[in-house]
Amino acid sequence: MEKLWAPWRMEYLVQEKPDGCIFCREGNDRERLVLMTGPLTLVMLNRYPYVNGHLMVAPRRHTADLAELSDAEMLELFRTVALCRELLSRSCAPDGYNIGINLGKAAGAGVEDHLHLHVVPRWNGDNNFMSVLADIRVVPEALLESYDRLLPLFAAAVKGG
Ligand SMILES: [Zn+2]
């Protein structure tokens, strides 16, 4: 546990330790911060984001291995990443994005055994306060505010919007 990347370590410090994988856990979507569940993938708001609107896209199947993904999973994962980018643009108009995967603890993966992509909106100049923010506990209300703002956009997209 001590070696976990800081944003994720905070999750373990602040929350009662959840059982099992955060992507596979059953339960209330809003409590889990799940914004969308597709046939093969799901979208979740990062509980300890670098910035507001930090999303994670994961295959629904529990796997850590890129090579284990089927073609259908790969396609849906990347399509969902593209959808996240589009909906974030509509919701909070970022200046740019970081989109990527941390594979393995050495690369900073907080959840090592369930592959996921990060979609992180960025704003000009946000580097300046990122290091400050890194030590500040994220207010849960702000997270749910982001969740409630994004949820209708994802719901509309699923309906075919
Ligand atoms: Zn899992």
Short mmCIF file of N, CA and C and ligand atoms in Angstrom, two decimals:
data_model
loop_
_atom_site.label_atom_id
_atom_site.label_comp_id
_atom_site.label_asym_id
_atom_site.label_seq_id
_atom_site.Cartn_x
_atom_site.Cartn_y
_atom_site.Cartn_z
N MET A 1 0.81 -1.21 0.00
CA MET A 1 0.00 0.00 0.00
C MET A 1 0.85 1.27 0.00
N GLU A 2 1.98 1.24 0.69
CA GLU A 2 2.77 2.47 0.85
C GLU A 2 3.28 2.99 -0.49
N LYS A 3 3.38 2.09 -1.46
CA LYS A 3 3.98 2.51 -2.72
C LYS A 3 2.96 3.01 -3.74
N LEU A 4 1.70 2.96 -3.38
CA LEU A 4 0.69 3.44 -4.33
C LEU A 4 0.91 4.91 -4.64
N TRP A 5 0.55 5.24 -5.85
CA TRP A 5 0.64 6.61 -6.32
C TRP A 5 -0.24 7.51 -5.45
N ALA A 6 0.21 8.72 -5.22
CA ALA A 6 -0.43 9.58 -4.22
C ALA A 6 -1.95 9.75 -4.38
N PRO A 7 -2.45 10.04 -5.58
CA PRO A 7 -3.90 10.26 -5.67
C PRO A 7 -4.71 9.05 -5.23
N TRP A 8 -4.15 7.88 -5.49
CA TRP A 8 -4.88 6.68 -5.13
C TRP A 8 -4.67 6.32 -3.68
N ARG A 9 -3.49 6.60 -3.18
CA ARG A 9 -3.24 6.30 -1.78
C ARG A 9 -4.24 7.05 -0.91
N MET A 10 -4.57 8.29 -1.36
CA MET A 10 -5.53 9.08 -0.61
C MET A 10 -6.87 8.36 -0.50
N GLU A 11 -7.21 7.64 -1.56
CA GLU A 11 -8.48 6.91 -1.50
C GLU A 11 -8.46 5.92 -0.36
N TYR A 12 -7.33 5.26 -0.19
CA TYR A 12 -7.25 4.26 0.86
C TYR A 12 -7.23 4.91 2.24
N LEU A 13 -6.66 6.10 2.30
CA LEU A 13 -6.60 6.79 3.59
C LEU A 13 -7.96 7.33 4.00
N VAL A 14 -8.67 7.90 3.04
CA VAL A 14 -9.88 8.63 3.36
C VAL A 14 -11.09 7.71 3.49
N GLN A 15 -11.14 6.71 2.63
CA GLN A 15 -12.32 5.85 2.61
C GLN A 15 -12.10 4.60 3.43
N GLU A 16 -13.18 4.02 3.88
CA GLU A 16 -13.06 2.66 4.41
C GLU A 16 -12.64 1.80 3.22
N LYS A 17 -11.73 0.91 3.44
CA LYS A 17 -11.15 0.18 2.31
C LYS A 17 -12.20 -0.68 1.62
N PRO A 18 -12.45 -0.44 0.33
CA PRO A 18 -13.45 -1.24 -0.35
C PRO A 18 -12.92 -2.63 -0.65
N ASP A 19 -13.83 -3.57 -0.70
CA ASP A 19 -13.43 -4.93 -1.05
C ASP A 19 -13.34 -5.05 -2.56
N GLY A 20 -12.28 -5.62 -3.03
CA GLY A 20 -12.19 -5.96 -4.44
C GLY A 20 -11.94 -4.79 -5.35
N CYS A 21 -12.16 -5.03 -6.63
CA CYS A 21 -11.79 -4.11 -7.69
C CYS A 21 -12.83 -2.99 -7.82
N ILE A 22 -12.37 -1.74 -7.91
CA ILE A 22 -13.31 -0.62 -8.00
C ILE A 22 -14.11 -0.65 -9.29
N PHE A 23 -13.56 -1.25 -10.33
CA PHE A 23 -14.27 -1.30 -11.61
C PHE A 23 -15.29 -2.44 -11.65
N CYS A 24 -15.07 -3.46 -10.85
CA CYS A 24 -15.95 -4.63 -10.88
C CYS A 24 -16.99 -4.62 -9.77
N ARG A 25 -16.77 -3.79 -8.77
CA ARG A 25 -17.65 -3.77 -7.61
C ARG A 25 -19.10 -3.46 -8.03
N GLU A 26 -20.04 -4.16 -7.41
CA GLU A 26 -21.45 -3.89 -7.64
C GLU A 26 -21.86 -2.69 -6.80
N GLY A 27 -22.99 -2.10 -7.16
CA GLY A 27 -23.52 -1.06 -6.28
C GLY A 27 -24.10 0.10 -7.04
N ASN A 28 -24.48 1.11 -6.29
CA ASN A 28 -25.13 2.30 -6.82
C ASN A 28 -24.17 3.07 -7.73
N ASP A 29 -24.63 3.39 -8.96
CA ASP A 29 -23.78 4.07 -9.93
C ASP A 29 -23.26 5.40 -9.39
N ARG A 30 -24.14 6.17 -8.75
CA ARG A 30 -23.73 7.50 -8.28
C ARG A 30 -22.69 7.38 -7.17
N GLU A 31 -22.88 6.42 -6.29
CA GLU A 31 -21.89 6.22 -5.23
C GLU A 31 -20.56 5.74 -5.80
N ARG A 32 -20.64 4.93 -6.84
CA ARG A 32 -19.41 4.43 -7.47
C ARG A 32 -18.85 5.43 -8.48
N LEU A 33 -19.63 6.50 -8.76
CA LEU A 33 -19.24 7.53 -9.74
C LEU A 33 -19.17 6.97 -11.15
N VAL A 34 -20.00 5.95 -11.42
CA VAL A 34 -20.07 5.39 -12.78
C VAL A 34 -21.02 6.23 -13.61
N LEU A 35 -20.52 6.78 -14.70
CA LEU A 35 -21.31 7.67 -15.55
C LEU A 35 -22.01 6.93 -16.68
N MET A 36 -21.42 5.84 -17.11
CA MET A 36 -21.98 5.13 -18.26
C MET A 36 -21.49 3.69 -18.25
N THR A 37 -22.40 2.77 -18.55
CA THR A 37 -22.01 1.38 -18.71
C THR A 37 -22.43 0.94 -20.10
N GLY A 38 -21.45 0.66 -20.94
CA GLY A 38 -21.74 0.18 -22.29
C GLY A 38 -21.75 -1.33 -22.30
N PRO A 39 -21.93 -1.93 -23.48
CA PRO A 39 -21.92 -3.39 -23.57
C PRO A 39 -20.61 -4.00 -23.04
N LEU A 40 -19.48 -3.34 -23.34
CA LEU A 40 -18.18 -3.93 -22.97
C LEU A 40 -17.32 -3.03 -22.09
N THR A 41 -17.71 -1.75 -21.95
CA THR A 41 -16.86 -0.82 -21.21
C THR A 41 -17.69 -0.01 -20.22
N LEU A 42 -17.00 0.65 -19.30
CA LEU A 42 -17.69 1.57 -18.39
C LEU A 42 -16.84 2.84 -18.21
N VAL A 43 -17.54 3.92 -17.85
CA VAL A 43 -16.88 5.21 -17.61
C VAL A 43 -17.11 5.59 -16.16
N MET A 44 -16.02 5.98 -15.49
CA MET A 44 -16.10 6.32 -14.09
C MET A 44 -15.35 7.63 -13.84
N LEU A 45 -15.91 8.46 -12.99
CA LEU A 45 -15.21 9.68 -12.56
C LEU A 45 -14.13 9.26 -11.57
N ASN A 46 -12.93 9.78 -11.73
CA ASN A 46 -11.85 9.46 -10.80
C ASN A 46 -12.14 10.11 -9.44
N ARG A 47 -12.17 9.30 -8.39
CA ARG A 47 -12.52 9.79 -7.06
C ARG A 47 -11.46 10.76 -6.52
N TYR A 48 -10.23 10.61 -6.99
CA TYR A 48 -9.16 11.53 -6.57
C TYR A 48 -8.49 12.12 -7.79
N PRO A 49 -9.21 13.04 -8.44
CA PRO A 49 -8.79 13.54 -9.76
C PRO A 49 -7.63 14.51 -9.66
N TYR A 50 -6.89 14.64 -10.77
CA TYR A 50 -5.92 15.73 -10.88
C TYR A 50 -6.64 17.04 -11.06
N VAL A 51 -7.67 16.97 -11.85
CA VAL A 51 -8.49 18.16 -12.12
C VAL A 51 -9.93 17.71 -12.18
N ASN A 52 -10.84 18.65 -12.09
CA ASN A 52 -12.27 18.34 -12.24
C ASN A 52 -12.52 17.66 -13.58
N GLY A 53 -13.34 16.64 -13.57
CA GLY A 53 -13.70 15.99 -14.83
C GLY A 53 -12.74 14.90 -15.26
N HIS A 54 -11.83 14.49 -14.38
CA HIS A 54 -10.88 13.41 -14.67
C HIS A 54 -11.65 12.08 -14.75
N LEU A 55 -11.74 11.52 -15.96
CA LEU A 55 -12.52 10.30 -16.18
C LEU A 55 -11.62 9.09 -16.38
N MET A 56 -12.19 7.92 -16.12
CA MET A 56 -11.49 6.66 -16.41
C MET A 56 -12.42 5.79 -17.23
N VAL A 57 -11.87 5.17 -18.26
CA VAL A 57 -12.62 4.26 -19.11
C VAL A 57 -11.99 2.88 -18.97
N ALA A 58 -12.80 1.87 -18.66
CA ALA A 58 -12.27 0.53 -18.44
C ALA A 58 -13.13 -0.50 -19.16
N PRO A 59 -12.51 -1.61 -19.56
CA PRO A 59 -13.34 -2.71 -20.04
C PRO A 59 -14.14 -3.26 -18.85
N ARG A 60 -15.33 -3.76 -19.08
CA ARG A 60 -16.11 -4.32 -17.97
C ARG A 60 -15.48 -5.62 -17.48
N ARG A 61 -14.80 -6.30 -18.38
CA ARG A 61 -14.15 -7.55 -18.01
C ARG A 61 -12.89 -7.25 -17.20
N HIS A 62 -12.71 -8.00 -16.12
CA HIS A 62 -11.56 -7.78 -15.25
C HIS A 62 -10.30 -8.36 -15.89
N THR A 63 -9.48 -7.47 -16.45
CA THR A 63 -8.20 -7.93 -17.00
C THR A 63 -7.16 -6.82 -16.89
N ALA A 64 -5.92 -7.21 -16.70
CA ALA A 64 -4.84 -6.24 -16.60
C ALA A 64 -4.03 -6.18 -17.89
N ASP A 65 -4.36 -7.07 -18.81
CA ASP A 65 -3.48 -7.31 -19.94
C ASP A 65 -4.07 -6.74 -21.24
N LEU A 66 -3.37 -5.78 -21.84
CA LEU A 66 -3.81 -5.21 -23.11
C LEU A 66 -4.01 -6.29 -24.17
N ALA A 67 -3.10 -7.28 -24.16
CA ALA A 67 -3.15 -8.33 -25.18
C ALA A 67 -4.36 -9.23 -25.03
N GLU A 68 -4.99 -9.18 -23.87
CA GLU A 68 -6.16 -10.03 -23.63
C GLU A 68 -7.45 -9.41 -24.16
N LEU A 69 -7.39 -8.12 -24.52
CA LEU A 69 -8.61 -7.47 -24.99
C LEU A 69 -9.01 -7.99 -26.36
N SER A 70 -10.30 -8.19 -26.52
CA SER A 70 -10.80 -8.60 -27.84
C SER A 70 -10.83 -7.38 -28.75
N ASP A 71 -10.98 -7.61 -30.04
CA ASP A 71 -11.10 -6.49 -30.99
C ASP A 71 -12.30 -5.62 -30.63
N ALA A 72 -13.40 -6.27 -30.25
CA ALA A 72 -14.62 -5.53 -29.90
C ALA A 72 -14.37 -4.65 -28.67
N GLU A 73 -13.64 -5.18 -27.70
CA GLU A 73 -13.33 -4.39 -26.49
C GLU A 73 -12.42 -3.21 -26.83
N MET A 74 -11.42 -3.45 -27.66
CA MET A 74 -10.51 -2.37 -28.06
C MET A 74 -11.28 -1.25 -28.74
N LEU A 75 -12.15 -1.66 -29.65
CA LEU A 75 -12.92 -0.68 -30.41
C LEU A 75 -13.83 0.12 -29.50
N GLU A 76 -14.55 -0.57 -28.62
CA GLU A 76 -15.47 0.15 -27.73
C GLU A 76 -14.71 1.04 -26.74
N LEU A 77 -13.57 0.55 -26.25
CA LEU A 77 -12.76 1.36 -25.33
C LEU A 77 -12.38 2.68 -25.97
N PHE A 78 -11.86 2.61 -27.18
CA PHE A 78 -11.36 3.84 -27.80
C PHE A 78 -12.50 4.74 -28.27
N ARG A 79 -13.59 4.12 -28.73
CA ARG A 79 -14.77 4.92 -29.07
C ARG A 79 -15.28 5.65 -27.83
N THR A 80 -15.25 4.95 -26.69
CA THR A 80 -15.75 5.55 -25.44
C THR A 80 -14.82 6.67 -24.98
N VAL A 81 -13.51 6.48 -25.18
CA VAL A 81 -12.57 7.56 -24.88
C VAL A 81 -12.89 8.79 -25.72
N ALA A 82 -13.18 8.56 -27.00
CA ALA A 82 -13.52 9.67 -27.89
C ALA A 82 -14.81 10.35 -27.44
N LEU A 83 -15.77 9.54 -26.99
CA LEU A 83 -17.03 10.11 -26.49
C LEU A 83 -16.77 10.95 -25.24
N CYS A 84 -15.93 10.45 -24.34
CA CYS A 84 -15.60 11.20 -23.12
C CYS A 84 -15.00 12.56 -23.49
N ARG A 85 -14.08 12.54 -24.43
CA ARG A 85 -13.45 13.79 -24.85
C ARG A 85 -14.51 14.77 -25.39
N GLU A 86 -15.41 14.23 -26.19
CA GLU A 86 -16.44 15.08 -26.78
C GLU A 86 -17.37 15.68 -25.70
N LEU A 87 -17.77 14.83 -24.75
CA LEU A 87 -18.70 15.30 -23.73
C LEU A 87 -18.02 16.25 -22.75
N LEU A 88 -16.74 16.02 -22.46
CA LEU A 88 -16.01 16.95 -21.60
C LEU A 88 -15.86 18.30 -22.29
N SER A 89 -15.63 18.27 -23.60
CA SER A 89 -15.53 19.53 -24.34
C SER A 89 -16.81 20.33 -24.21
N ARG A 90 -17.95 19.60 -24.29
CA ARG A 90 -19.23 20.29 -24.17
C ARG A 90 -19.48 20.78 -22.75
N SER A 91 -19.05 19.98 -21.78
CA SER A 91 -19.38 20.28 -20.39
C SER A 91 -18.47 21.33 -19.78
N CYS A 92 -17.17 21.29 -20.09
CA CYS A 92 -16.28 22.21 -19.38
C CYS A 92 -15.21 22.84 -20.27
N ALA A 93 -15.33 22.68 -21.58
CA ALA A 93 -14.48 23.38 -22.54
C ALA A 93 -13.01 23.47 -22.16
N PRO A 94 -12.34 22.32 -22.00
CA PRO A 94 -10.91 22.37 -21.68
C PRO A 94 -10.09 22.84 -22.89
N ASP A 95 -8.84 23.25 -22.62
CA ASP A 95 -7.94 23.67 -23.69
C ASP A 95 -7.21 22.49 -24.31
N GLY A 96 -7.16 21.36 -23.57
CA GLY A 96 -6.47 20.18 -24.08
C GLY A 96 -6.80 18.97 -23.22
N TYR A 97 -6.20 17.82 -23.56
CA TYR A 97 -6.46 16.58 -22.82
C TYR A 97 -5.18 15.78 -22.66
N ASN A 98 -5.07 15.08 -21.54
CA ASN A 98 -4.13 13.97 -21.45
C ASN A 98 -4.96 12.69 -21.45
N ILE A 99 -4.63 11.79 -22.37
CA ILE A 99 -5.34 10.52 -22.46
C ILE A 99 -4.30 9.42 -22.43
N GLY A 100 -4.41 8.50 -21.48
CA GLY A 100 -3.37 7.48 -21.41
C GLY A 100 -3.62 6.36 -20.43
N ILE A 101 -2.70 5.43 -20.44
CA ILE A 101 -2.77 4.23 -19.59
C ILE A 101 -1.51 4.14 -18.74
N ASN A 102 -1.68 3.88 -17.46
CA ASN A 102 -0.55 3.55 -16.61
C ASN A 102 -0.56 2.04 -16.41
N LEU A 103 0.45 1.36 -16.94
CA LEU A 103 0.51 -0.09 -16.79
C LEU A 103 1.55 -0.45 -15.75
N GLY A 104 1.09 -1.03 -14.65
CA GLY A 104 2.01 -1.45 -13.60
C GLY A 104 2.28 -0.37 -12.57
N LYS A 105 2.64 -0.80 -11.39
CA LYS A 105 2.88 0.10 -10.28
C LYS A 105 4.01 1.08 -10.59
N ALA A 106 5.04 0.59 -11.29
CA ALA A 106 6.19 1.45 -11.60
C ALA A 106 5.77 2.63 -12.46
N ALA A 107 4.69 2.46 -13.22
CA ALA A 107 4.20 3.53 -14.10
C ALA A 107 3.16 4.38 -13.41
N GLY A 108 2.86 4.07 -12.16
CA GLY A 108 1.91 4.88 -11.42
C GLY A 108 0.50 4.35 -11.39
N ALA A 109 0.29 3.13 -11.82
CA ALA A 109 -1.07 2.58 -11.79
C ALA A 109 -1.52 2.38 -10.35
N GLY A 110 -2.67 2.95 -10.02
CA GLY A 110 -3.23 2.78 -8.68
C GLY A 110 -4.02 1.49 -8.58
N VAL A 111 -4.71 1.17 -9.66
CA VAL A 111 -5.42 -0.10 -9.76
C VAL A 111 -4.68 -0.90 -10.81
N GLU A 112 -3.89 -1.86 -10.34
CA GLU A 112 -2.97 -2.57 -11.24
C GLU A 112 -3.62 -3.69 -12.01
N ASP A 113 -4.66 -4.29 -11.42
CA ASP A 113 -5.13 -5.55 -12.00
C ASP A 113 -6.38 -5.38 -12.86
N HIS A 114 -6.79 -4.13 -13.07
CA HIS A 114 -7.90 -3.89 -14.01
C HIS A 114 -7.53 -2.69 -14.88
N LEU A 115 -7.22 -3.02 -16.12
CA LEU A 115 -6.81 -2.03 -17.11
C LEU A 115 -7.79 -0.87 -17.22
N HIS A 116 -7.28 0.35 -17.31
CA HIS A 116 -8.17 1.50 -17.52
C HIS A 116 -7.42 2.65 -18.18
N LEU A 117 -8.16 3.45 -18.94
CA LEU A 117 -7.58 4.63 -19.58
C LEU A 117 -8.02 5.88 -18.82
N HIS A 118 -7.09 6.81 -18.66
CA HIS A 118 -7.41 8.09 -18.04
C HIS A 118 -7.72 9.11 -19.13
N VAL A 119 -8.78 9.87 -18.93
CA VAL A 119 -9.08 11.00 -19.80
C VAL A 119 -9.09 12.23 -18.89
N VAL A 120 -8.05 13.05 -19.04
CA VAL A 120 -7.86 14.18 -18.12
C VAL A 120 -7.95 15.50 -18.88
N PRO A 121 -9.00 16.28 -18.62
CA PRO A 121 -9.08 17.59 -19.27
C PRO A 121 -8.03 18.53 -18.70
N ARG A 122 -7.47 19.37 -19.55
CA ARG A 122 -6.42 20.30 -19.10
C ARG A 122 -6.77 21.71 -19.55
N TRP A 123 -6.36 22.66 -18.74
CA TRP A 123 -6.56 24.06 -19.07
C TRP A 123 -5.22 24.77 -19.11
N ASN A 124 -5.11 25.76 -19.98
CA ASN A 124 -3.89 26.56 -20.03
C ASN A 124 -3.57 27.06 -18.63
N GLY A 125 -2.36 26.79 -18.17
CA GLY A 125 -1.94 27.31 -16.87
C GLY A 125 -2.30 26.43 -15.69
N ASP A 126 -2.97 25.28 -15.94
CA ASP A 126 -3.37 24.47 -14.77
C ASP A 126 -2.18 23.79 -14.08
N ASN A 127 -1.04 23.71 -14.78
CA ASN A 127 0.17 23.21 -14.13
C ASN A 127 0.53 24.00 -12.88
N ASN A 128 0.22 25.28 -12.93
CA ASN A 128 0.64 26.15 -11.85
C ASN A 128 0.03 25.80 -10.50
N PHE A 129 -1.22 25.33 -10.55
CA PHE A 129 -1.82 25.01 -9.26
C PHE A 129 -1.99 23.51 -9.02
N MET A 130 -1.55 22.69 -10.00
CA MET A 130 -1.69 21.25 -9.83
C MET A 130 -0.93 20.74 -8.62
N SER A 131 0.31 21.22 -8.44
CA SER A 131 1.11 20.69 -7.35
C SER A 131 0.51 21.08 -6.01
N VAL A 132 -0.13 22.22 -5.99
CA VAL A 132 -0.80 22.65 -4.76
C VAL A 132 -2.00 21.76 -4.50
N LEU A 133 -2.78 21.55 -5.56
CA LEU A 133 -4.00 20.76 -5.43
C LEU A 133 -3.71 19.32 -5.01
N ALA A 134 -2.54 18.82 -5.39
CA ALA A 134 -2.24 17.42 -5.16
C ALA A 134 -2.32 17.05 -3.69
N ASP A 135 -2.09 18.01 -2.82
CA ASP A 135 -2.11 17.70 -1.39
C ASP A 135 -3.44 18.03 -0.74
N ILE A 136 -4.34 18.54 -1.51
CA ILE A 136 -5.63 18.92 -0.94
C ILE A 136 -6.64 17.81 -1.14
N ARG A 137 -7.34 17.49 -0.09
CA ARG A 137 -8.34 16.46 -0.18
C ARG A 137 -9.50 16.95 -1.04
N VAL A 138 -9.90 16.12 -1.95
CA VAL A 138 -10.99 16.52 -2.83
C VAL A 138 -12.31 16.48 -2.07
N VAL A 139 -13.06 17.54 -2.22
CA VAL A 139 -14.34 17.63 -1.52
C VAL A 139 -15.36 16.75 -2.25
N PRO A 140 -15.96 15.80 -1.55
CA PRO A 140 -16.89 14.88 -2.22
C PRO A 140 -18.04 15.60 -2.92
N GLU A 141 -18.49 16.71 -2.35
CA GLU A 141 -19.60 17.45 -2.96
C GLU A 141 -19.21 17.93 -4.36
N ALA A 142 -17.98 18.37 -4.52
CA ALA A 142 -17.52 18.85 -5.82
C ALA A 142 -17.51 17.70 -6.82
N LEU A 143 -17.14 16.52 -6.33
CA LEU A 143 -17.13 15.34 -7.19
C LEU A 143 -18.53 15.01 -7.68
N LEU A 144 -19.49 15.01 -6.75
CA LEU A 144 -20.86 14.69 -7.12
C LEU A 144 -21.46 15.76 -8.01
N GLU A 145 -21.01 17.00 -7.80
CA GLU A 145 -21.43 18.08 -8.69
C GLU A 145 -20.97 17.79 -10.13
N SER A 146 -19.72 17.40 -10.28
CA SER A 146 -19.20 17.01 -11.59
C SER A 146 -20.00 15.84 -12.14
N TYR A 147 -20.26 14.88 -11.27
CA TYR A 147 -21.00 13.69 -11.68
C TYR A 147 -22.38 14.08 -12.22
N ASP A 148 -23.08 14.92 -11.47
CA ASP A 148 -24.44 15.29 -11.86
C ASP A 148 -24.46 16.16 -13.11
N ARG A 149 -23.38 16.90 -13.35
CA ARG A 149 -23.31 17.72 -14.55
C ARG A 149 -23.05 16.84 -15.78
N LEU A 150 -22.22 15.81 -15.60
CA LEU A 150 -21.83 14.97 -16.74
C LEU A 150 -22.86 13.87 -17.06
N LEU A 151 -23.56 13.41 -16.03
CA LEU A 151 -24.44 12.26 -16.22
C LEU A 151 -25.47 12.46 -17.33
N PRO A 152 -26.19 13.60 -17.38
CA PRO A 152 -27.18 13.77 -18.45
C PRO A 152 -26.55 13.74 -19.85
N LEU A 153 -25.33 14.22 -19.97
CA LEU A 153 -24.64 14.20 -21.27
C LEU A 153 -24.38 12.76 -21.71
N PHE A 154 -23.91 11.94 -20.75
CA PHE A 154 -23.67 10.53 -21.08
C PHE A 154 -24.98 9.81 -21.37
N ALA A 155 -26.01 10.12 -20.58
CA ALA A 155 -27.31 9.49 -20.78
C ALA A 155 -27.85 9.80 -22.18
N ALA A 156 -27.70 11.06 -22.59
CA ALA A 156 -28.17 11.46 -23.92
C ALA A 156 -27.36 10.77 -25.00
N ALA A 157 -26.06 10.61 -24.78
CA ALA A 157 -25.18 9.97 -25.77
C ALA A 157 -25.56 8.51 -25.95
N VAL A 158 -25.88 7.84 -24.84
CA VAL A 158 -26.25 6.43 -24.90
C VAL A 158 -27.56 6.27 -25.68
N LYS A 159 -28.48 7.24 -25.47
CA LYS A 159 -29.76 7.19 -26.18
C LYS A 159 -29.59 7.41 -27.67
N GLY A 160 -28.41 7.82 -28.08
CA GLY A 160 -28.17 8.01 -29.51
C GLY A 160 -28.05 9.46 -29.88
N GLY A 161 -27.71 10.30 -28.88
CA GLY A 161 -27.58 11.74 -29.12
C GLY A 161 -26.22 12.08 -29.65
ZN ZN B 1 -11.95 -5.46 -12.04
#
